[in-house]
């Protein structure tokens, strides 16, 4: 599939802010099943400085500095991406056992953004939770391989949890969402990551976009698509990272557009920053994932 992606964000501040610094993580990082072209980034007002850098983790970051006072910020990114389908037999792939993959990850010498070493320990937004790890124990008991484990966790979260956009915020701890059994894609990915890491599996948080399909007979609405999040498990050197989407109970495929991968949401948030000033703010986001080509057959 080939898509044209457009992501617009507008932030309105109740009172002017100044000396603002922002991190934007909108340019997709390299990913094996994607090719990105014609990336563009527009910011208003024009920043006094803007620097591009890679990392930490599998992230491309734009660092902005705006000196003058501002009462609103507009950011728009766009790019074209080709997403190649994974192996149709991926779910049946032979992968190491849960115990073996944990030992391999702990002994792995690859400290790059794609190496498993950075994704086996708790992080600020995915702390170790005995309650979540205990819940996952019986689910993983019958898993013969890391692929089986990922599928089992993914389906368990999809079956037991309810998607509810009003139940959580971007700061909600995984344990709170777990106990409520309500949340959004960020919460489901965090719960899966905590469960997997608690059993020795390298697990990462992936941010990106998801193509949504309109109801039958209805036109596709421009701007009605969404940012999305899912989990990825390291399945050994041969297979690498595999995306598991617990929100939709499916492996990441041609409807999923990869942007960044880190330990948790904080590593890959599309936008964050600091500034001088106070008062509230309102944020409006519009995302468009427009297919350029449809699959053949």
C-alpha atoms as one frame of an Amber mdcrd trajectory, in Angstrom:
protein
   0.000   0.000   0.000   1.041   3.571  -0.651  -0.399   6.368   1.485  -0.199
  10.134   1.681  -0.121  11.090   5.361  -1.045  14.523   6.685  -0.946  15.320
  10.412  -2.091  18.732  11.681  -1.859  19.968  15.266  -2.989  23.331  16.625
  -2.352  24.379  20.212  -4.104  27.474  21.592  -2.805  28.939  24.848  -5.038
  30.778  27.312  -2.233  33.292  27.893   0.827  33.998  25.738   3.862  31.788
  26.393   7.466  32.586  25.556  10.888  30.995  25.170   9.163  27.811  24.032
  11.071  24.638  23.190   9.318  21.755  21.472  10.213  18.228  20.432   8.412
  16.914  17.354   8.602  13.207  16.520   6.740  13.218  13.231   9.323  12.169
  10.636   9.151   8.354  10.413  12.275   6.530  11.519  13.626   3.800   9.197
  11.622   0.567   9.341  12.188  -2.634   7.317   8.724  -2.765   5.724   8.426
   0.949   4.863   9.828   3.470   2.416   9.179   7.163   3.117   9.503  10.039
   0.658   8.734  13.759   0.378   8.556  14.466   4.110   7.591  18.070   4.849
   7.229  19.927   8.122   5.609  23.353   8.507   5.533  25.274  11.789   3.804
  28.589  12.508   5.091  30.865  13.824   8.426  30.145  12.170  10.879  28.891
  14.839  13.978  30.894  15.697  15.887  27.606  15.382  15.092  24.034  14.338
  17.440  21.055  14.552  16.961  17.508  13.320  18.439  14.569  15.200  18.038
  10.816  15.501  17.260   9.052  18.751  17.228   8.192  21.440  15.737   4.834
  20.451  14.194   4.472  16.987  13.073   8.087  16.727  13.623  11.074  14.439
  13.263  14.265  16.452  12.859  17.897  15.370  13.869  20.328  18.138  12.286
  23.784  17.903  12.962  27.014  19.766  10.549  29.953  19.531  11.738  33.073
  21.354   8.870  35.491  20.826   5.593  35.245  22.783   2.926  33.137  21.116
  -0.693  32.417  21.848  -1.038  29.600  19.308   1.179  27.040  17.600   0.406
  25.196  14.372   2.371  22.162  13.189   1.699  20.233   9.989   3.670  17.262
   8.701   3.120  15.332   5.497   4.830  12.510   3.635   4.261   9.622   1.259
   4.911   6.112   2.489   4.938   2.683   0.904   4.031  -0.052   3.373   4.952
  -3.569   2.342   2.951  -6.499   3.656   4.706  -8.864   6.064   5.019 -12.549
   5.282   1.453 -13.946   5.147   2.689 -16.896   7.214   4.188 -14.611   9.874
   1.844 -15.801  12.619   3.053 -19.362  11.975   6.742 -18.475  11.992   8.983
 -20.628  14.151  10.472 -18.479  16.890  12.435 -19.226  20.081  10.660 -20.168
  23.291   9.738 -17.550  25.869  12.562 -18.669  28.167  15.096 -18.784  25.346
  14.248 -15.352  23.939  14.666 -13.760  27.346  18.103 -15.304  27.778  19.130
 -14.275  24.268  18.014 -10.696  24.827  19.855 -10.411  28.145  23.067 -11.646
  26.514  22.675  -9.622  23.321  25.520  -7.242  22.478  23.599  -5.028  20.045
  23.019  -1.709  21.797  21.517  -0.007  18.736  17.937   1.250  18.574  16.859
  -2.095  17.099  18.724  -4.229  19.630  16.612  -5.899  22.352  18.731  -4.762
  25.315  16.953  -1.413  25.745  13.509  -2.995  25.861  13.766  -5.624  28.600
  13.691  -3.307  31.624  10.927  -1.160  33.167  10.669   2.473  32.075   9.079
   5.609  33.500   5.667   4.917  31.960   5.872   1.113  32.040   7.023   0.220
  35.575   7.083  -3.384  36.686   3.636  -4.414  37.944   3.295  -7.744  39.794
  -0.466  -7.541  39.254  -0.167  -7.327  35.462   2.654  -9.885  35.361   0.596
 -12.271  37.490  -2.408 -11.874  35.193  -0.240 -12.717  32.192   1.212 -15.874
  33.758  -1.640 -18.272  32.915  -2.026 -16.677  29.476   1.606 -17.385  28.628
   1.729 -20.801  30.284   0.762 -22.581  27.081   2.874 -20.453  24.744   5.452
 -22.594  22.963   7.254 -19.639  21.391   7.575 -15.871  21.614   5.207 -15.568
  18.638   2.614 -17.650  20.486   3.152 -15.480  23.558   2.608 -12.261  21.622
  -0.553 -13.540  19.989  -1.915 -14.808  23.309  -1.330 -11.499  25.101  -2.708
  -9.510  22.182  -5.953 -11.494  22.045  -6.370 -11.512  25.831  -6.159  -7.719
  26.014  -8.505  -7.323  23.060 -11.043  -9.699  24.612 -10.910  -8.395  28.190
 -10.567  -4.646  27.657 -13.021  -2.071  26.304 -11.934   0.772  24.046 -13.045
   3.964  25.780 -11.618   7.320  24.749 -12.896   9.011  27.919 -11.455   6.526
  30.411  -7.800   7.580  30.436  -5.346  10.332  29.552  -1.860  10.265  28.075
  -0.462  10.129  31.644  -2.578   7.216  32.922  -0.381   4.476  34.458  -0.782
   1.028  32.876  -1.960  -0.453  36.178  -4.882   1.998  36.370  -6.007   1.104
  32.845  -5.502  -2.585  33.623  -7.700  -2.446  36.708 -10.395  -0.450  34.921
 -10.245  -2.725  31.849 -10.965   0.427  29.828  -8.670   2.635  27.777  -7.262
   3.412  24.353  -4.504   2.069  22.141  -1.770   3.659  24.276  -3.073   1.903
  27.393  -3.424  -1.469  25.691   0.102  -1.259  24.292   1.496  -0.290  27.703
  -0.286  -3.178  29.440   1.030  -5.645  26.865   4.564  -4.274  27.239   4.496
  -4.538  31.049   3.152  -8.092  30.837   5.735  -9.169  28.275   8.750  -7.604
  30.000   7.664  -9.093  33.305   8.136 -12.515  31.721  11.501 -11.693  30.188
  10.331 -10.741  26.700  11.820  -7.657  25.005   8.841  -5.394  24.271   8.686
  -1.941  22.681   6.090   0.790  22.173   5.381   1.738  18.557   3.670   4.938
  17.460   2.279   5.574  14.024  -0.932   5.834  12.072  -3.783   3.492  11.265
  -5.885   3.654   8.153  -9.564   3.612   9.040 -12.300   2.534   6.659 -15.659
   4.373   6.481 -18.914   2.473   6.952 -20.182   0.742   3.790 -21.632   3.267
   1.375 -20.161   6.256   3.202 -17.411   8.516   1.795 -13.984   8.624   3.390
 -13.785  11.704   5.626 -10.620  13.757   5.242  -8.915  14.249   8.602 -10.890
  11.517  10.357  -8.060   9.005  10.623  -5.965   8.676  13.759  -2.587   8.339
  15.326  -2.196   4.848  16.702  -0.024   2.766  18.993   0.804  -0.906  19.284
   3.388  -3.170  20.894   6.329  -4.910  19.263   8.106  -8.017  20.542  11.633
  -9.042  19.639  11.371 -12.526  18.168  15.067 -13.304  17.736  17.772 -12.285
  15.291  16.194 -14.067  12.325  12.754 -12.452  12.540  13.519  -9.294  14.510
  10.675  -7.109  15.746   7.043  -8.065  15.133   4.170  -5.640  15.739   1.139
  -6.798  17.744  -1.933  -4.535  17.793  -4.041  -5.437  20.859  -6.590  -2.727
  20.067  -7.592  -4.527  16.874  -6.348  -8.067  17.618  -4.098  -8.194  14.566
  -0.465  -8.207  13.598   0.785  -4.881  12.265   0.359  -4.969   8.501  -0.358
  -2.685   5.558  -2.945  -0.612   7.462  -0.272   0.346  10.021   2.181   3.166
   9.271   5.260   3.159  11.520   6.610   6.435  12.916   8.796   5.637  15.929
   9.674   2.958  18.487  10.738   3.415  22.098  10.279   1.996  25.570   6.932
   3.713  26.140   4.776   6.620  24.979   7.083   9.256  26.463   9.905   8.195
  24.130   7.826   8.611  20.977   5.146  11.241  21.738   4.419  13.195  18.528
   4.896  16.498  20.350   6.046  17.736  23.743   7.897  20.732  25.114   8.449
  23.369  27.784   7.876  27.111  27.898   7.652  30.118  30.206   4.109  31.089
  31.050   0.978  29.655  32.540  -2.693  29.063  31.921  -4.561  26.349  30.112
  -4.258  25.142  26.557  -6.459  23.405  24.018  -5.182  20.995  21.387  -6.859
  20.089  18.089  -5.469  17.258  15.964  -6.431  16.161  12.460  -4.928  13.119
  10.736  -5.470  11.983   7.167  -4.235   8.622   5.866  -5.137   8.729   2.173
  -4.543   5.579   0.105  -2.724   6.245  -3.156  -2.874   2.627  -4.284  -5.046
  -0.235  -3.178  -3.847  -3.815  -2.881  -4.084  -5.893  -6.047  -6.297  -8.947
  -5.984
